[in-house]
N, CA, C and O atoms as a DFTB+ gen file, in Angstrom:
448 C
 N C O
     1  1     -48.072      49.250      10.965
     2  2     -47.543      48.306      10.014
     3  2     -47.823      46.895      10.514
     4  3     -47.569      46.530      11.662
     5  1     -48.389      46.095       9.529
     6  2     -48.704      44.658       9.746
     7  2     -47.241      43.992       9.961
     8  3     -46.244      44.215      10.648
     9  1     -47.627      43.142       9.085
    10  2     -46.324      42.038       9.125
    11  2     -45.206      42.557       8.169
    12  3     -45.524      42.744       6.995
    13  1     -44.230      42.748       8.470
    14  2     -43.239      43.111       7.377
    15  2     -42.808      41.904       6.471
    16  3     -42.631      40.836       7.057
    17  1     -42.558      41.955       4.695
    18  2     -42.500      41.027       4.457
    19  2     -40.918      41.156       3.512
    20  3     -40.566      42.203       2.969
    21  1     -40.303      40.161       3.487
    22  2     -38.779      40.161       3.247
    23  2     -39.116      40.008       2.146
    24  3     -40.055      39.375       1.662
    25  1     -37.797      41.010       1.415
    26  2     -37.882      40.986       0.088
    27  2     -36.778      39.989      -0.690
    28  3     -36.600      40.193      -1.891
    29  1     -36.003      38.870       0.002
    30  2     -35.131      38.375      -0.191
    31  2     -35.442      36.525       0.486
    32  3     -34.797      36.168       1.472
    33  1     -36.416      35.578      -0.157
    34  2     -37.186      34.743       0.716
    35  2     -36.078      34.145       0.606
    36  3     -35.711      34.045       1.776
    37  1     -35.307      33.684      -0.031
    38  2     -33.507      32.826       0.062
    39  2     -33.046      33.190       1.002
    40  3     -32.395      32.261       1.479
    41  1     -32.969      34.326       1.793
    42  2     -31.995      34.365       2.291
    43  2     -32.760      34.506       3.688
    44  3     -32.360      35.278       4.559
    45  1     -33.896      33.698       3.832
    46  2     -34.661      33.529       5.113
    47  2     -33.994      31.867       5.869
    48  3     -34.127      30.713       5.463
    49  1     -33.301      32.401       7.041
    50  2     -32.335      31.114       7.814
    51  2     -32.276      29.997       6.450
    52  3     -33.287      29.322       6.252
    53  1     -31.347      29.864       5.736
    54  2     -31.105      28.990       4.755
    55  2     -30.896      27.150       5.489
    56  3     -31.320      26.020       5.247
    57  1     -29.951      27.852       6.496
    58  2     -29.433      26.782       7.441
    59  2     -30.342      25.906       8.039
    60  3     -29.858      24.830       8.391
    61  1     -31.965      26.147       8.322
    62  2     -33.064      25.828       8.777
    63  2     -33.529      24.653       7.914
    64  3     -33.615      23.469       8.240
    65  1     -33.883      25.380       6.446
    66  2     -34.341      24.685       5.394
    67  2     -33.792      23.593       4.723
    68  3     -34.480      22.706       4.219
    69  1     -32.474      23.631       4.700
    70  2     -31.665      22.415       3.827
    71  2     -30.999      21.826       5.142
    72  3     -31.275      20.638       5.313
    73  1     -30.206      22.379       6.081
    74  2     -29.918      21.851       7.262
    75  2     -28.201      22.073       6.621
    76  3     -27.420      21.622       7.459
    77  1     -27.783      22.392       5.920
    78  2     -26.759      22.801       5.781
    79  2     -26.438      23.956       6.059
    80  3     -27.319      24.529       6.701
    81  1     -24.919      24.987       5.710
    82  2     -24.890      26.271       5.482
    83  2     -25.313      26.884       4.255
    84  3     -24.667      26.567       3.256
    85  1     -26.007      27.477       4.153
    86  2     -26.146      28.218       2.644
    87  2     -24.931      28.898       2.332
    88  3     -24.320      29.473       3.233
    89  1     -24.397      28.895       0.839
    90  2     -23.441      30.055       0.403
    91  2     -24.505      30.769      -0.491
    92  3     -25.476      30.278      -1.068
    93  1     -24.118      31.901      -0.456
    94  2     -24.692      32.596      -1.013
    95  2     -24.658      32.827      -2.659
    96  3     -23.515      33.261      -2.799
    97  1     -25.077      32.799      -3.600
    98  2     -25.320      32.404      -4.864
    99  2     -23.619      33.120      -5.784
   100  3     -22.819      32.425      -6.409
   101  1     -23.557      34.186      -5.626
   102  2     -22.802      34.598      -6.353
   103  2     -21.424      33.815      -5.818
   104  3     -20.408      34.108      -6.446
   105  1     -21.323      33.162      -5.079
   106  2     -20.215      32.410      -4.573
   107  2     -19.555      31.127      -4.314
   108  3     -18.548      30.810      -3.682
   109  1     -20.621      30.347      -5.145
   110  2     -20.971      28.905      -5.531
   111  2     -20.306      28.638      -6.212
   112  3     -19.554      27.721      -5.886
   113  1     -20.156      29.188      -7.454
   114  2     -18.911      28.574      -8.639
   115  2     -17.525      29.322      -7.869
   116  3     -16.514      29.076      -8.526
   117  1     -17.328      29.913      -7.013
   118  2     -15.828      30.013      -6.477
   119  2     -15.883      28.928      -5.525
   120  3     -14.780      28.398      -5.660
   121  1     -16.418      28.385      -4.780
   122  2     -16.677      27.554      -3.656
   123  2     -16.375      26.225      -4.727
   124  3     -15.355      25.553      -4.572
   125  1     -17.105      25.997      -5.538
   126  2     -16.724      24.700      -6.709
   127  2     -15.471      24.587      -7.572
   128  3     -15.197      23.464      -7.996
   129  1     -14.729      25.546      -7.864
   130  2     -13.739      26.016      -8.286
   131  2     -12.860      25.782      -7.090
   132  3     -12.033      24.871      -7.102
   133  1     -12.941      26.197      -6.552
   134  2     -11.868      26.043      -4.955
   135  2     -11.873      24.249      -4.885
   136  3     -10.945      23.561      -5.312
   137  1     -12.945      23.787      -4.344
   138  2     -13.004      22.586      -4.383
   139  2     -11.839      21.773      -6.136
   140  3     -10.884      21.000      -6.060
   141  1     -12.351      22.257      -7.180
   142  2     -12.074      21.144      -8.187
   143  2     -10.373      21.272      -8.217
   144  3      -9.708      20.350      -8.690
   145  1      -9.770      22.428      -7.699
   146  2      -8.273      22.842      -7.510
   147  2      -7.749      22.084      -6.671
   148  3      -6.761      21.384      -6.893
   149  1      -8.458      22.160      -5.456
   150  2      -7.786      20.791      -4.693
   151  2      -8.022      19.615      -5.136
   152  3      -6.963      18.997      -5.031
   153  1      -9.044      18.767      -5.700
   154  2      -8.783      17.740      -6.427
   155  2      -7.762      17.624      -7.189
   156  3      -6.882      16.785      -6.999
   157  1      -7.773      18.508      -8.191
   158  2      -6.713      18.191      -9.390
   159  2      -5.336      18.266      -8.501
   160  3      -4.567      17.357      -8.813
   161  1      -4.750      19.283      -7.284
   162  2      -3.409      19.261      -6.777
   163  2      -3.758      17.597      -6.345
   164  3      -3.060      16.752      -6.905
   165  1      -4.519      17.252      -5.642
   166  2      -4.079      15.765      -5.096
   167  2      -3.938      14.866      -6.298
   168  3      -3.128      13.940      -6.318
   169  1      -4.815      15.183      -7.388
   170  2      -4.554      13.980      -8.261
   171  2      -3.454      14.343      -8.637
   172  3      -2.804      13.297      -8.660
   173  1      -2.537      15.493      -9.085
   174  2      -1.343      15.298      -9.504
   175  2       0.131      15.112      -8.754
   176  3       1.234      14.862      -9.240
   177  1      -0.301      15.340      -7.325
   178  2       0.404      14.627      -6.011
   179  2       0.597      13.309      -6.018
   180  3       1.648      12.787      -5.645
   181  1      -0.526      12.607      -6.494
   182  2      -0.786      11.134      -6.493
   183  2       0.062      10.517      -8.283
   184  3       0.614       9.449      -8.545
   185  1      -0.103      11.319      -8.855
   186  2       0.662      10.948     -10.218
   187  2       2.190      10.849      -9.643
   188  3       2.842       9.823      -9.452
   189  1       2.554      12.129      -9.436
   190  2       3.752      12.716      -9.217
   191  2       4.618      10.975      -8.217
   192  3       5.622      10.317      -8.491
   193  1       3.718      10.868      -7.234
   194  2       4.300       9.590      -6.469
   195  2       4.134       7.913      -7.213
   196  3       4.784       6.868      -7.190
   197  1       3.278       8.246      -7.638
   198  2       3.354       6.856      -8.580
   199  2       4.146       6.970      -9.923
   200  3       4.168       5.881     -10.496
   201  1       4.779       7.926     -10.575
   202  2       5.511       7.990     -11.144
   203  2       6.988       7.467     -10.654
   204  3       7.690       6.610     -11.190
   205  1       7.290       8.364      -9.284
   206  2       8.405       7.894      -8.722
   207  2       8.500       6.618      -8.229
   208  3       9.652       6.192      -8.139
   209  1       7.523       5.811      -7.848
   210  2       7.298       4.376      -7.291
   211  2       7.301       3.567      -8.633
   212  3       7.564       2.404      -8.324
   213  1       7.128       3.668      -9.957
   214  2       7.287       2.960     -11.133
   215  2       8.735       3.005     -11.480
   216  3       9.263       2.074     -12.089
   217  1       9.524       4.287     -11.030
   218  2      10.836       4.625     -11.371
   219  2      11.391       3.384     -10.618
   220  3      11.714       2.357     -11.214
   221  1      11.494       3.558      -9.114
   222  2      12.637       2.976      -8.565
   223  2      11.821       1.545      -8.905
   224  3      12.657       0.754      -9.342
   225  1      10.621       0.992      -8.864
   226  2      10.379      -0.662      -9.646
   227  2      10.953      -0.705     -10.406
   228  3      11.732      -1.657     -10.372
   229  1      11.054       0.250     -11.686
   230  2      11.536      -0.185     -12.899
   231  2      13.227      -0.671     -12.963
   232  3      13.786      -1.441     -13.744
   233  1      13.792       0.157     -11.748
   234  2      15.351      -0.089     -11.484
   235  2      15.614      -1.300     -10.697
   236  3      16.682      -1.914     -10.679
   237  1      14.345      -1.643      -9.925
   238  2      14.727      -3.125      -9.328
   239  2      14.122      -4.283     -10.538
   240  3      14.849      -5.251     -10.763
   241  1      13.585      -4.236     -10.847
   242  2      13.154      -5.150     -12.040
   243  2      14.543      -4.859     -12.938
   244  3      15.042      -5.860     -13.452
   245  1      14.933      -4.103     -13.075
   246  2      16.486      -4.320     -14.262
   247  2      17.470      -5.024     -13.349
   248  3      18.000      -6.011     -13.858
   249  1      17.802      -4.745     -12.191
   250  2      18.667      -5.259     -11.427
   251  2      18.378      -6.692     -11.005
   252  3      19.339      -7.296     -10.529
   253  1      16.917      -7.509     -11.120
   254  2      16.884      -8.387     -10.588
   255  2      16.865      -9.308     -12.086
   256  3      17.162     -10.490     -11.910
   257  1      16.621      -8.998     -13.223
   258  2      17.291      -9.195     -14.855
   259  2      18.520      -9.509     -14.363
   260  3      18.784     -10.663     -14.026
   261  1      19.459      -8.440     -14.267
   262  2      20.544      -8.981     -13.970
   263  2      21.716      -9.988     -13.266
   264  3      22.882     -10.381     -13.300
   265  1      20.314     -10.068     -12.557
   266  2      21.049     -11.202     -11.447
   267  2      21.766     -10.736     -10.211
   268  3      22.618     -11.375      -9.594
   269  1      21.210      -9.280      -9.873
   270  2      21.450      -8.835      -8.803
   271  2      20.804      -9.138      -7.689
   272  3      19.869      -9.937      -7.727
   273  1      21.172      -8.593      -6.620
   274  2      20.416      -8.811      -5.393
   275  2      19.848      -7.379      -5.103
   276  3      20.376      -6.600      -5.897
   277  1      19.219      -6.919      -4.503
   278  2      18.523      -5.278      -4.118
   279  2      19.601      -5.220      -3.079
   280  3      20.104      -6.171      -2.481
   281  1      19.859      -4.001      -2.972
   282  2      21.107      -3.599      -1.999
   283  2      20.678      -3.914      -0.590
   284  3      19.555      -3.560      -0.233
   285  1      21.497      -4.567       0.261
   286  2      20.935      -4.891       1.597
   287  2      20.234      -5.878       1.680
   288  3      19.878      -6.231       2.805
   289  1      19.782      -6.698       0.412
   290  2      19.086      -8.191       0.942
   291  2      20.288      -9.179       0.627
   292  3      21.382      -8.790       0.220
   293  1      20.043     -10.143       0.800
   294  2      21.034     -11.505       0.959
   295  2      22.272     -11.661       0.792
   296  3      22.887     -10.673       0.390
   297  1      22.981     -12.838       1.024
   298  2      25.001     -12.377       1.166
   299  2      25.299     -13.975       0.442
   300  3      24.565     -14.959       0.351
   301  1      26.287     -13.801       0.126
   302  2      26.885     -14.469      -0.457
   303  2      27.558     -15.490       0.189
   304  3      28.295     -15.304       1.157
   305  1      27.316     -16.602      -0.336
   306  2      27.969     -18.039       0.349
   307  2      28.586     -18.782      -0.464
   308  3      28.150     -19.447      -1.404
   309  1      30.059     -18.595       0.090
   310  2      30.795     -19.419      -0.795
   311  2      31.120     -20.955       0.297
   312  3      31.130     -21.066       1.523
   313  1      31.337     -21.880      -0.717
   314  2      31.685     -23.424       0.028
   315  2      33.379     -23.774      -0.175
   316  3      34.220     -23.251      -0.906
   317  1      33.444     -24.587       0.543
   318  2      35.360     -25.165       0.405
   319  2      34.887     -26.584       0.010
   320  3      35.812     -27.159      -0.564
   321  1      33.656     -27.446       0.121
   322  2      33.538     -28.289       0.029
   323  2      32.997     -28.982      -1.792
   324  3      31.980     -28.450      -2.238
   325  1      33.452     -29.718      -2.399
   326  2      32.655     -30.148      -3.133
   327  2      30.910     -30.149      -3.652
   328  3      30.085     -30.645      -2.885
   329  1      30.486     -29.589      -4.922
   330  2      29.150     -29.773      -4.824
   331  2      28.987     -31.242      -4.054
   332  3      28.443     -31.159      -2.953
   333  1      29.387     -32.584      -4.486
   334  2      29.089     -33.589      -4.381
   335  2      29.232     -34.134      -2.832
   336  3      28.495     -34.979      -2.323
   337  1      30.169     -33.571      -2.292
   338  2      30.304     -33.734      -0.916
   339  2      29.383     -32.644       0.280
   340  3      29.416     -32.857       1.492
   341  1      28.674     -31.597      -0.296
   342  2      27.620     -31.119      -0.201
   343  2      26.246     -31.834      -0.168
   344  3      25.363     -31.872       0.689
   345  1      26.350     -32.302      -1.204
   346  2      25.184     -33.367      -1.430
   347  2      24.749     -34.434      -0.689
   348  3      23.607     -34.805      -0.419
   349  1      26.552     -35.168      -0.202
   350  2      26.343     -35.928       0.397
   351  2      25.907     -36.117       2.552
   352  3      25.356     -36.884       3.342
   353  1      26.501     -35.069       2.517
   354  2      26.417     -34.050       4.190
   355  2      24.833     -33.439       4.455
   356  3      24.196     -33.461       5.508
   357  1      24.448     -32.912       3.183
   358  2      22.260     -32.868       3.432
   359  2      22.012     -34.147       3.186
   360  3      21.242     -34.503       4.079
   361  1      22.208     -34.947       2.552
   362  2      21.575     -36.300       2.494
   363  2      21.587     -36.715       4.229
   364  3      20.557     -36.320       4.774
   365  1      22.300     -37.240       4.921
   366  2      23.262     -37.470       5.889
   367  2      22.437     -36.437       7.040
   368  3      22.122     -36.941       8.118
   369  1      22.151     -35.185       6.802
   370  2      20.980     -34.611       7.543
   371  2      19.861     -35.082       7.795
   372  3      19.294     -35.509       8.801
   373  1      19.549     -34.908       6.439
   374  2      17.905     -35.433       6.212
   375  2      17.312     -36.678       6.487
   376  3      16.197     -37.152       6.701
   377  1      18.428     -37.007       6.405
   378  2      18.173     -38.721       7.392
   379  2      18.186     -39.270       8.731
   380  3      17.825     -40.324       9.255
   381  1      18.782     -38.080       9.139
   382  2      19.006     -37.355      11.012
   383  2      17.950     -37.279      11.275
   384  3      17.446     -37.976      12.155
   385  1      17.221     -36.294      10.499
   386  2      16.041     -35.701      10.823
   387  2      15.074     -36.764      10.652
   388  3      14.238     -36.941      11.538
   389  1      15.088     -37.414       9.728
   390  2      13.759     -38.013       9.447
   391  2      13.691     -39.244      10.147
   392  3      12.712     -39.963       9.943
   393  1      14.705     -39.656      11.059
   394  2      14.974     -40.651      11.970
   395  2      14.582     -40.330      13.459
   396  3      14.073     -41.109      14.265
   397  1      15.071     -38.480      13.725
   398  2      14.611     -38.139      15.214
   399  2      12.879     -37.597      14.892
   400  3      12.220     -37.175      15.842
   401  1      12.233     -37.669      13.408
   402  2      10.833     -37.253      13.604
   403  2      10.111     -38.929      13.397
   404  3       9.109     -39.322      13.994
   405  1      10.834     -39.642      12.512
   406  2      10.006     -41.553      13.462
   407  2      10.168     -41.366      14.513
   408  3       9.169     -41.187      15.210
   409  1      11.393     -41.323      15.075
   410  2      11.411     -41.909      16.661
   411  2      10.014     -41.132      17.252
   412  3       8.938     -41.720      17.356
   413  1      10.233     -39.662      17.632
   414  2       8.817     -38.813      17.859
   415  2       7.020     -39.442      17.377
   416  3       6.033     -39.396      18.112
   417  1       7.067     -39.847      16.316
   418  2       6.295     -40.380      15.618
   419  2       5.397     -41.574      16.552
   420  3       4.203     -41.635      16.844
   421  1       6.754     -42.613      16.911
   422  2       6.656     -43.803      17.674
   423  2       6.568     -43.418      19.218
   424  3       6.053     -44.157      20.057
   425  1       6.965     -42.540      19.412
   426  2       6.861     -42.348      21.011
   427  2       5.429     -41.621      21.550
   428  3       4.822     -41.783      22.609
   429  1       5.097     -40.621      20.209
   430  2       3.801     -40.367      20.796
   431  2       2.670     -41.186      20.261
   432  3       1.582     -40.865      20.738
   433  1       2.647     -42.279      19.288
   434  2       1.556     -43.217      19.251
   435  2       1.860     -44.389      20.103
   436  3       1.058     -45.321      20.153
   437  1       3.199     -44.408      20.922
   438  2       3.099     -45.567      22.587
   439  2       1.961     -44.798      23.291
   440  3       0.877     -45.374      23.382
   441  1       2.101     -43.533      23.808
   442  2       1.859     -42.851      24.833
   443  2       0.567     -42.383      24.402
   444  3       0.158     -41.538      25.199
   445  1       0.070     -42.513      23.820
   446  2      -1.712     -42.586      23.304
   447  2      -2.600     -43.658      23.447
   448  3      -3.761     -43.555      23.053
């Protein structure tokens, strides 16, 4: 006997020729099928969570309508003092300040 010759040339090292694994034909549309199942579970994983992430937005967007605060951010400050005597105590700051940033102002264009 010469050369024996295969009666199946596909299924001569597949792995050689494309450099991939070959599947074997009858098993391609389960292999694609398998694949498109896990797509669709993640895309509806991914719905499923952006549904719930629109939910609880949609409950802080009503609450912040309302004039709420989100639970756990900021506190409440009440005054004993007059708005106007308020007014007048930041004024009275801001003039602190803007007196110790001249002075700064003047001391580092001496020293230059």
């Amino acid at each position: 006997m010469a050369e024996q010759q295969n009666m199946f040339p596909d299924a001569q090292e597949p792995a050689k020729r494309s450099g991939s694994v070959a599947v074997p034909k009858h098993q391609k549309p389960t292999r694609a099928l398998e694949s498109l199942k896990v797509r669709i579970d993640l895309a509806v994983k991914e719905l499923a969570r952006l549904r719930a992430e629109n939910t609880a937005l949609r409950k802080e967007i009503d609450s912040l309508r309302q004039g709420a605060l989100p639970e756990g951010e900021g506190s409440v400050v009440t005054f004993t003092e007059s708005p106007d005597e308020l007014k007048a105590r930041i004024r009275e700051l801001m003039a602190s300040i803007d007196a110790r940033m001249e002075q700064a102002r003047q001391n580092a264009s001496s020293e230059a």
